[in-house]
mmCIF file of C-alpha atoms in Angstrom:
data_model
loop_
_atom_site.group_PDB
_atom_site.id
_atom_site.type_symbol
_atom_site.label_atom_id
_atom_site.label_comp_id
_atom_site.label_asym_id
_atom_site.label_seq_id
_atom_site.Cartn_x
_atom_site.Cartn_y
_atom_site.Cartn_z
ATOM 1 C CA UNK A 1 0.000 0.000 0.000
ATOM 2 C CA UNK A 2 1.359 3.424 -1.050
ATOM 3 C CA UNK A 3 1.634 5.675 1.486
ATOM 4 C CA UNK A 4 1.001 9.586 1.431
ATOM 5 C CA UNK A 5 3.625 11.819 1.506
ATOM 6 C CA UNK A 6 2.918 12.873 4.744
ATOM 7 C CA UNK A 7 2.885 9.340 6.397
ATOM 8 C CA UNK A 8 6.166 8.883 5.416
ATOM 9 C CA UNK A 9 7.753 11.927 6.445
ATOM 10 C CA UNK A 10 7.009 11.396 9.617
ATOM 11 C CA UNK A 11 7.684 8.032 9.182
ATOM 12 C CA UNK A 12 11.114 9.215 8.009
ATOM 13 C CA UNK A 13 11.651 11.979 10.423
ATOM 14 C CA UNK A 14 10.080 11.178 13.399
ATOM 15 C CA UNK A 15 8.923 14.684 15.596
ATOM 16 C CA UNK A 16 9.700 13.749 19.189
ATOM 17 C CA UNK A 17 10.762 10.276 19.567
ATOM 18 C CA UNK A 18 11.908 9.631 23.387
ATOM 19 C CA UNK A 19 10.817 9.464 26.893
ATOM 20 C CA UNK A 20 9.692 11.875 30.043
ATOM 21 C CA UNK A 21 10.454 10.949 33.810
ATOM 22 C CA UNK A 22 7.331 9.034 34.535
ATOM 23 C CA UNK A 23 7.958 9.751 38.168
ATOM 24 C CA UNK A 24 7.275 13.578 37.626
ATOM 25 C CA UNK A 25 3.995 14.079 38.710
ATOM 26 C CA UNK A 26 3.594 16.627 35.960
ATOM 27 C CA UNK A 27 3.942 14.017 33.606
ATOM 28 C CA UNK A 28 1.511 11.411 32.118
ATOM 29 C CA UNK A 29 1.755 8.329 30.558
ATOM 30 C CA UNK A 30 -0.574 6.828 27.943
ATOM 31 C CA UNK A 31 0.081 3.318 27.174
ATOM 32 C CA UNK A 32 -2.232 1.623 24.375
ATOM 33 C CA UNK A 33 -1.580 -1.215 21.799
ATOM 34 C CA UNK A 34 -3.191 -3.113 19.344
ATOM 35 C CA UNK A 35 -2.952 -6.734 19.850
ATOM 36 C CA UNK A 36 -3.886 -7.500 15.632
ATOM 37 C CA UNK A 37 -1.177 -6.054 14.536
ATOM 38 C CA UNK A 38 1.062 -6.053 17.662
ATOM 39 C CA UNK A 39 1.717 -2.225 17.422
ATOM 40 C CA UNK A 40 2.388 -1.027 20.829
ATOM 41 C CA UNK A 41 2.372 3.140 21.732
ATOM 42 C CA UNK A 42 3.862 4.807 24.647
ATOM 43 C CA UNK A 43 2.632 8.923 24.080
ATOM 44 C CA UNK A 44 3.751 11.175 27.196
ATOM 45 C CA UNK A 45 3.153 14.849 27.660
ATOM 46 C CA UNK A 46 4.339 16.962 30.596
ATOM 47 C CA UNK A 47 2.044 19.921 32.031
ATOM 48 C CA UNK A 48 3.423 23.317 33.067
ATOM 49 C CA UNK A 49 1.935 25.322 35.809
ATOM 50 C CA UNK A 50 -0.969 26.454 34.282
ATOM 51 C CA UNK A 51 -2.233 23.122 32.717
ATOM 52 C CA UNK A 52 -0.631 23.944 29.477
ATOM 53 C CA UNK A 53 1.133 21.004 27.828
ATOM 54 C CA UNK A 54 4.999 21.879 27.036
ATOM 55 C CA UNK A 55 6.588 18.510 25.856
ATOM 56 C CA UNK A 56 5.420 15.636 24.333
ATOM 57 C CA UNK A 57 7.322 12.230 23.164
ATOM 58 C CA UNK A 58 6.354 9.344 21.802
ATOM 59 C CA UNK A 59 7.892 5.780 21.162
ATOM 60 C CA UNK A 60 5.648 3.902 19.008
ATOM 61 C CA UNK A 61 6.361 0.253 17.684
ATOM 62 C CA UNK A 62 4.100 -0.626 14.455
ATOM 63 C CA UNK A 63 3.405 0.500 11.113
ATOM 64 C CA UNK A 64 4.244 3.844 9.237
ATOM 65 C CA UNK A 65 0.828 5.183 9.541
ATOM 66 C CA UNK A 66 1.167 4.410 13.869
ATOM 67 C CA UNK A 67 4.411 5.798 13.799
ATOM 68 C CA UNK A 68 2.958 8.917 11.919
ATOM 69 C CA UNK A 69 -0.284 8.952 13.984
ATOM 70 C CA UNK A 70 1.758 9.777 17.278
ATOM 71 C CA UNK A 71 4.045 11.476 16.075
ATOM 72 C CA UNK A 72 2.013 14.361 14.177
ATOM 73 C CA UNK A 73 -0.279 13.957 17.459
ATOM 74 C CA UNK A 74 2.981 14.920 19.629
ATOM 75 C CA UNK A 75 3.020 17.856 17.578
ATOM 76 C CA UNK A 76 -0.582 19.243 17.882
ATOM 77 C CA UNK A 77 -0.595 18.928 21.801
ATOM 78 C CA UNK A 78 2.524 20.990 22.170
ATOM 79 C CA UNK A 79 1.065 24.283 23.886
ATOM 80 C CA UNK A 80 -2.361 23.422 24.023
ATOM 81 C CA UNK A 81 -4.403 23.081 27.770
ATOM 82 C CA UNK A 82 -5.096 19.494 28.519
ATOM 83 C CA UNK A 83 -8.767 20.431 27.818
ATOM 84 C CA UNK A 84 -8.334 21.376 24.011
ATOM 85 C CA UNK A 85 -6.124 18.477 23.882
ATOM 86 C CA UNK A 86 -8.920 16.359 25.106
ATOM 87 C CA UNK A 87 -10.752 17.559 22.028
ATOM 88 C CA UNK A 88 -8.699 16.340 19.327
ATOM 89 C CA UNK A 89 -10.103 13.684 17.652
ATOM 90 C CA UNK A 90 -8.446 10.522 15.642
ATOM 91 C CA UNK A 91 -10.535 11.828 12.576
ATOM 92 C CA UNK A 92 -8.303 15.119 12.316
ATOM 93 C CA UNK A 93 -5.544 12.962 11.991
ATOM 94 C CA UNK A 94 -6.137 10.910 9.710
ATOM 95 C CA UNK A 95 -7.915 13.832 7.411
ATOM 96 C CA UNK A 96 -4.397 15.346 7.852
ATOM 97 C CA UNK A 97 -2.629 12.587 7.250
ATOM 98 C CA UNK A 98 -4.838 10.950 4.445
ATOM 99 C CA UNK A 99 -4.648 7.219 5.898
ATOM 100 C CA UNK A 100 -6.988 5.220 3.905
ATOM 101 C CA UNK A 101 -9.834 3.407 5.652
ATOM 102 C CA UNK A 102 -7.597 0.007 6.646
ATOM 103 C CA UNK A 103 -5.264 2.462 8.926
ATOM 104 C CA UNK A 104 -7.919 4.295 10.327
ATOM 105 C CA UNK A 105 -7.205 2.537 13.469
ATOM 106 C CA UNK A 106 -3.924 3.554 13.378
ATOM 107 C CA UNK A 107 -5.066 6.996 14.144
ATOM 108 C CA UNK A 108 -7.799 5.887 17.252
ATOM 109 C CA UNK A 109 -4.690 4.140 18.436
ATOM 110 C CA UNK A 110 -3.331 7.991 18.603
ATOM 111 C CA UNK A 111 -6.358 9.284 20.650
ATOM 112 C CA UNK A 112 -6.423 6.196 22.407
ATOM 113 C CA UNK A 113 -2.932 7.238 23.996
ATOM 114 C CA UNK A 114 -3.113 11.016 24.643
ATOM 115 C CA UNK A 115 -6.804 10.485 26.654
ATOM 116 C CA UNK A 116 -4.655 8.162 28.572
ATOM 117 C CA UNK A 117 -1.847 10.294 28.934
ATOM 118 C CA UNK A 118 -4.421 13.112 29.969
ATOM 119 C CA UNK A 119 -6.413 10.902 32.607
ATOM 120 C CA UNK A 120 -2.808 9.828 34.229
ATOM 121 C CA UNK A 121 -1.505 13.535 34.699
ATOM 122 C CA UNK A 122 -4.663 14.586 35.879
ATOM 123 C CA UNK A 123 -4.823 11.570 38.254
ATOM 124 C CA UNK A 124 -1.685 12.308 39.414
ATOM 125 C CA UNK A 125 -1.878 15.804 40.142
ATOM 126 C CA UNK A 126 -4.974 14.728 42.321
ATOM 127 C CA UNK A 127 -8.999 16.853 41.717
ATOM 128 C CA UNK A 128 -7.949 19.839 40.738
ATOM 129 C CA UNK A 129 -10.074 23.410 41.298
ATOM 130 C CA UNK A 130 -12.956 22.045 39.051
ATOM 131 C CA UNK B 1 -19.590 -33.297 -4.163
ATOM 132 C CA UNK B 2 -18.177 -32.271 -0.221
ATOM 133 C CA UNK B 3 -20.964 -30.310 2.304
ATOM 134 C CA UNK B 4 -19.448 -27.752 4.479
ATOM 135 C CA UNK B 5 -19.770 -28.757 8.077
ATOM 136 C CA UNK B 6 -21.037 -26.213 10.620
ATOM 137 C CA UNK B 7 -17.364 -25.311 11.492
ATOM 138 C CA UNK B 8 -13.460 -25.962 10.448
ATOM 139 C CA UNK B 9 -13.027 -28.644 13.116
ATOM 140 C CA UNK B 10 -15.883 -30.891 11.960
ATOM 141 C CA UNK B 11 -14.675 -30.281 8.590
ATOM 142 C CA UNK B 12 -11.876 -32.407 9.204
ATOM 143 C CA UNK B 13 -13.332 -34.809 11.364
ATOM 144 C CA UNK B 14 -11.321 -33.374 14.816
ATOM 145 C CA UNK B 15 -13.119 -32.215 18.001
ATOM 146 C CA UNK B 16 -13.270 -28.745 18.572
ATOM 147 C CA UNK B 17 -10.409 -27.459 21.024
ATOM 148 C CA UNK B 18 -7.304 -25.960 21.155
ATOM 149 C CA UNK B 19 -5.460 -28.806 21.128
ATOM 150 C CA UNK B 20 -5.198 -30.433 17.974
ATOM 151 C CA UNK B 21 -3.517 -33.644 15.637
ATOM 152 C CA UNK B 22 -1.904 -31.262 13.398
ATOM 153 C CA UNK B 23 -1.487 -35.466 11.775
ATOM 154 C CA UNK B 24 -4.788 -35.969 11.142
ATOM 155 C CA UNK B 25 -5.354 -32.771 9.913
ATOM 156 C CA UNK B 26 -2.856 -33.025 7.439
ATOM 157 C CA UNK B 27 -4.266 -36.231 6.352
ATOM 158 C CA UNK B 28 -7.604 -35.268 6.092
ATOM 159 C CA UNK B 29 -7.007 -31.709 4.467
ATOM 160 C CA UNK B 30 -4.687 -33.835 1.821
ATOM 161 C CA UNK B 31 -8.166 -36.339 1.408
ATOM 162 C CA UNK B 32 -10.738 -33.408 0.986
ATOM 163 C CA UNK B 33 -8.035 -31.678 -1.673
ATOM 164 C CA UNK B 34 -8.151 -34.846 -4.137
ATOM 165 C CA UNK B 35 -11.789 -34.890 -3.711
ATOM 166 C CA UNK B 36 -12.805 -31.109 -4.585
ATOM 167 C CA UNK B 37 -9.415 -30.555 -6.770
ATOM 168 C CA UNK B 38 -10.719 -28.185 -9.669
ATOM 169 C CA UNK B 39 -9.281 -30.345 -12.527
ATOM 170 C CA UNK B 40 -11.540 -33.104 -11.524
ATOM 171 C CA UNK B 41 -14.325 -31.129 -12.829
ATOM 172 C CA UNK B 42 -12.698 -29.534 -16.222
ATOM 173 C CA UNK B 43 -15.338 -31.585 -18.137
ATOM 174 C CA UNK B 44 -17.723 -30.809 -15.467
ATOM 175 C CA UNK B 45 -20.738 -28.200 -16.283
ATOM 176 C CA UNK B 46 -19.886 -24.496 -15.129
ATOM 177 C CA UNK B 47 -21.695 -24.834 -11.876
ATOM 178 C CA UNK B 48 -20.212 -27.974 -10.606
ATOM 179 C CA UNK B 49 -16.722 -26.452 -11.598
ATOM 180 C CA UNK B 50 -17.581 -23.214 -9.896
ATOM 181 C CA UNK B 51 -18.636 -25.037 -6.889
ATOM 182 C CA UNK B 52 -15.281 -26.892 -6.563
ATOM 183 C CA UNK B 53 -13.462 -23.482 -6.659
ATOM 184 C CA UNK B 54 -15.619 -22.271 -3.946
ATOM 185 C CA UNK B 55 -14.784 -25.901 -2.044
ATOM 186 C CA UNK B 56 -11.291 -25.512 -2.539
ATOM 187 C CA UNK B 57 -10.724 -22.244 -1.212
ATOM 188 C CA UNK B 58 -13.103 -22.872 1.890
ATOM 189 C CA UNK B 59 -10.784 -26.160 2.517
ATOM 190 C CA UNK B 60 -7.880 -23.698 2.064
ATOM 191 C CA UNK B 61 -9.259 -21.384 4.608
ATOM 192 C CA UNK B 62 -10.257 -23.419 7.050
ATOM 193 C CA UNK B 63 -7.026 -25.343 6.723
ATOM 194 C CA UNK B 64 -4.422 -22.395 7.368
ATOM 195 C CA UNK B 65 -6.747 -21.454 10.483
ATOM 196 C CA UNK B 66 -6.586 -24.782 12.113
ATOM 197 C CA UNK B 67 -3.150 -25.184 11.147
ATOM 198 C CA UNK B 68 -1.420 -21.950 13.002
ATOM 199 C CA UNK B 69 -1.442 -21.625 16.759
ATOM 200 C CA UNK B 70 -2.482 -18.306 16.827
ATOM 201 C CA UNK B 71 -5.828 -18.326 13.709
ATOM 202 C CA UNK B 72 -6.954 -21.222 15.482
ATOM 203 C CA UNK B 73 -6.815 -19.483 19.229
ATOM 204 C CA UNK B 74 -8.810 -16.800 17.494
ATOM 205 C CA UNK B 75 -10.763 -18.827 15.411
ATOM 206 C CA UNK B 76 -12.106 -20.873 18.662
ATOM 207 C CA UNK B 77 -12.899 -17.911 20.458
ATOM 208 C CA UNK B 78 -15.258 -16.528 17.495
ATOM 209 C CA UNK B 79 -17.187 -19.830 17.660
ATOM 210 C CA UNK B 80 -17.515 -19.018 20.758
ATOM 211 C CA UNK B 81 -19.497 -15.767 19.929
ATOM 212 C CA UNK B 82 -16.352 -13.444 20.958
ATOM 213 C CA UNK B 83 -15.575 -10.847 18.578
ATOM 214 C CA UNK B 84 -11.809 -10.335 19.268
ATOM 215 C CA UNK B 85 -10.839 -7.830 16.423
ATOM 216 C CA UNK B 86 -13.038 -5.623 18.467
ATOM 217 C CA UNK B 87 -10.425 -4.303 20.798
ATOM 218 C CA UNK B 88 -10.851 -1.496 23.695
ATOM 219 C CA UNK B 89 -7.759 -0.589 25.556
ATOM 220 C CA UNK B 90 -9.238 -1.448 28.706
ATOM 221 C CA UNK B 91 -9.845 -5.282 27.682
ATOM 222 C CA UNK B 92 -5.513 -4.726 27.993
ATOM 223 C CA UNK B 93 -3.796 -5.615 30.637
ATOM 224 C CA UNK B 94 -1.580 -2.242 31.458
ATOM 225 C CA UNK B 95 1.066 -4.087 32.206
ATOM 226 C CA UNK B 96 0.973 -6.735 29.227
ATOM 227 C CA UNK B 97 1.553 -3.456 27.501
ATOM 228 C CA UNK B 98 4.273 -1.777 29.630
ATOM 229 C CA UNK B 99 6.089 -5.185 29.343
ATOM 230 C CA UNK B 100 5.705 -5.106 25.493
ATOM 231 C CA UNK B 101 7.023 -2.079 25.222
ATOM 232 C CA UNK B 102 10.030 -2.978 27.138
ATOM 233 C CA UNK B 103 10.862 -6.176 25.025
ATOM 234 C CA UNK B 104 10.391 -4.109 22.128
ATOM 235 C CA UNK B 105 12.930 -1.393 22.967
ATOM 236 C CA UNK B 106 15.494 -3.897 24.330
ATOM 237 C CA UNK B 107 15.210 -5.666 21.005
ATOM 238 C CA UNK B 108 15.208 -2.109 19.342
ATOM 239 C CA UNK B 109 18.826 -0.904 21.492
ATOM 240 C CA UNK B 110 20.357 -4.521 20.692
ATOM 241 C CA UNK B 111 23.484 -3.791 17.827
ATOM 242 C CA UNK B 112 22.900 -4.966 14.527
ATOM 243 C CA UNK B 113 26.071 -7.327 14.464
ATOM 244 C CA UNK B 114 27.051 -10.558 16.005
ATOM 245 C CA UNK B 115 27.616 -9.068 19.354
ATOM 246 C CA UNK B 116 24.073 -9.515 19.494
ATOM 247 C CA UNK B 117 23.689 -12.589 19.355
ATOM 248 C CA UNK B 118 23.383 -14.160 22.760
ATOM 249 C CA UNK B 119 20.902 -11.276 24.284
ATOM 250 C CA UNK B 120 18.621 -12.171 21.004
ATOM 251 C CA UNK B 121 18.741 -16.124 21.726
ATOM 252 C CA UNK B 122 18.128 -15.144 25.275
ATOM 253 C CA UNK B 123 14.898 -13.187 24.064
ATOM 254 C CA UNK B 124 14.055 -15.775 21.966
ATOM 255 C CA UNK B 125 13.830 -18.400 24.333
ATOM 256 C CA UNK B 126 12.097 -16.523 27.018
ATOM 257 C CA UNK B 127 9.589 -15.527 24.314
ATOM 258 C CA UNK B 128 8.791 -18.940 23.131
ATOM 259 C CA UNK B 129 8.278 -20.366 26.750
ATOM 260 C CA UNK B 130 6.057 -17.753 27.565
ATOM 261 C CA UNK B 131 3.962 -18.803 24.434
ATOM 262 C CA UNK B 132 4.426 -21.902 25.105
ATOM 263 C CA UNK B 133 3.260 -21.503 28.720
ATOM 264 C CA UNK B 134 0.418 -18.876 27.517
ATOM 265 C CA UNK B 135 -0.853 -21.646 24.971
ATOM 266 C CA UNK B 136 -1.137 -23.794 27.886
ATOM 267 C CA UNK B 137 -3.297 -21.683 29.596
ATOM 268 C CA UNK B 138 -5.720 -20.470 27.129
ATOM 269 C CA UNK B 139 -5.891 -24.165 26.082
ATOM 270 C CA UNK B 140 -7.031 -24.207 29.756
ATOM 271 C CA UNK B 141 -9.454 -21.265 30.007
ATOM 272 C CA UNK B 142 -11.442 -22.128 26.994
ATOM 273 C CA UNK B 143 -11.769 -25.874 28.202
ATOM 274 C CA UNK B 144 -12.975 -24.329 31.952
ATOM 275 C CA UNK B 145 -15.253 -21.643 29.397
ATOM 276 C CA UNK B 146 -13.624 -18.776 30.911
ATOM 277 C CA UNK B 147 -14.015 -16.640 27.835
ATOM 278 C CA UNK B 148 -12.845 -13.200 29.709
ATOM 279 C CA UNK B 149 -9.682 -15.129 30.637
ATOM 280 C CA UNK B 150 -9.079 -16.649 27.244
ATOM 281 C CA UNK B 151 -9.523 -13.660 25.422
ATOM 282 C CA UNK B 152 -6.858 -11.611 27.048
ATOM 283 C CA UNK B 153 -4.175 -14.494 26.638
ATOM 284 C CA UNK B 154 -5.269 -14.728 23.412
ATOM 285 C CA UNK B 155 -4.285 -10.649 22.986
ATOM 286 C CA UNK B 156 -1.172 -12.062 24.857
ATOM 287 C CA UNK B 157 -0.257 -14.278 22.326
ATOM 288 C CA UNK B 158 -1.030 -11.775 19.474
ATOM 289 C CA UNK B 159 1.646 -9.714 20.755
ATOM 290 C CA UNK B 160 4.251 -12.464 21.871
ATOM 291 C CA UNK B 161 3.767 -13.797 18.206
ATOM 292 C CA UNK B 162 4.512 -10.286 16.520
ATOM 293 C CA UNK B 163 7.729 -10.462 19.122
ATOM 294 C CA UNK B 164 8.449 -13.454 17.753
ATOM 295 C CA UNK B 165 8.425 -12.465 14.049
ATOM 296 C CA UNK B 166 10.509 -9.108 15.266
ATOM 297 C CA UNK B 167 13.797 -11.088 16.873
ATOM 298 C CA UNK B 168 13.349 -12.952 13.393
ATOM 299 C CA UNK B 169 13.754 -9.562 11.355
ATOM 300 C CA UNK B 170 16.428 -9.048 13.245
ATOM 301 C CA UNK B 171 18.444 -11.537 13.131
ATOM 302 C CA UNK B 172 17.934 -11.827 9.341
ATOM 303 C CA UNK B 173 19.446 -8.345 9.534
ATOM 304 C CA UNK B 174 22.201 -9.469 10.895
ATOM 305 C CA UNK B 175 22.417 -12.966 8.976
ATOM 306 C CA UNK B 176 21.433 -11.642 5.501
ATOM 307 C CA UNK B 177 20.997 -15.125 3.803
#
């Protein structure tokens, strides 16, 4: 299958491959995989002071269109509150990435990981003024 | 000509389970081949010939399920009624996926030369006992009809089986034939 031109750039070039401290409590961890294709995702993001998130990395172990999922998704989070983060949604990404229908799941793999990365900061940073 | 049984196991004549004479099927797969083998019909009118097609795909089919570990594992739990390519993260065990990811990144570090070599038996081995052992048990949860159970070391060995095929790329990397 031919992939778009934007798949495989960030296929190619990766935006924020790596790892944050787990153990700061202004980071959060989403953890997701796909047993069918055995991709596994690890998408972290790290808070500052005023809810906004800073930094973002991903490590993501599947196909192109995974490894582009996350890593355009790293992208879009950086500077947004955890609230408008929330809001993304796995069909923006694969609009702006053009994955055909088959990889679609590719990209709910995506939002699967940064709602889990948002539940775990916010879980550990305890109930918050809301 | 050959009537489809209800499912693949009856097919060939073998009881429905996850363990399985991969002899017998063999045999009997080989049997049902000569039997609905397309050439036997070339003089055949177009329906009977079309109909052997059809047969000799189904056989096909049903054949390559039975026949690998992990098709039949999934194959058992869909006549059971589970639908396992519908996947939720929470029907994953957080740390089946934490553990994953750690195999997969110490595979991932490992050089891509012969120094290699002994970490990527070691992960090897320890990956094929662990299927070996998770077999084992979801042989052992679908007998006992613990569906919940059985479907999460099924996802289990989905990923150990990807793992599997991984070291392999990886070691062809480093042994190009």
């Amino acid at each position: 299958m031919a992939y778009s031109d934007k798949v495989l750039d960030h296929y190619e070039n990766p935006r924020n491959v790596g790892r944050l401290d787990d153990s700061d409590a202004n980071v959060g961890t989403g953890m997701v995989g796909a047993p069918a294709c055995g991709d596994v995702m690890r998408l972290q993001i790290k808070v500052d002071g005023n809810g906004v998130i800073e930094d973002a990395k991903f490590k993501t172990y599947g196909c192109g269109s995974a490894i582009a999922s996350s890593s355009l998704l790293t992208e879009w989070v950086k500077g947004r509150s955890l609230d408008d983060a929330t809001r993304i949604r796995n069909r923006d990404i694969a609009d702006e990435l053009g994955l055909p229908p088959v990889k679609i799941h590719c990209s709910v793999l995506a939002e699967d990981a940064i709602k889990a990365a948002i539940a775990d900061v916010k879980k550990k940073q305890g109930p918050a003024e809301e | 000509m050959l009537s489809i049984a209800d499912n693949y196991f009856s097919q060939f004549e073998l009881p429905v389970g996850y363990e399985i004479d991969l002899d017998r099927l063999n045999r009997q797969f080989r049997q049902l081949q000569v039997i609905v083998h397309p050439d036997r019909y070339a003089a055949a009118g177009d329906e009977q010939r079309l109909r052997a097609i059809k047969l000799s795909s189904y056989l096909n089919e049903a054949y390559e399920t039975l026949k690998s570990p992990l098709r039949r594992a999934g194959y058992l739990l869909r006549l059971q009624g589970v639908d396992v390519d519908q996947v939720e993260q929470s029907d994953l065990d957080p740390e089946l996926l934490f553990e994953q990811m750690r195999l997969r990144e110490t595979l991932a570090e490992l050089p891509r030369d012969e120094s290699a070599l002994e970490q990527l038996d070691d992960l090897r081995r320890s990956a094929g006992s662990r299927l070996a052992r998770r077999r084992e048990e979801f042989a052992g949860s679908l007998a006992l009809d613990n569906l919940e159970q059985a479907r999460k070391l099924f996802h289990e060995l989905q990923f150990l089986t990807k793992f599997q095929v991984e070291i392999a790329k990886v070691e062809d990397a480093i042994f190009p034939d």
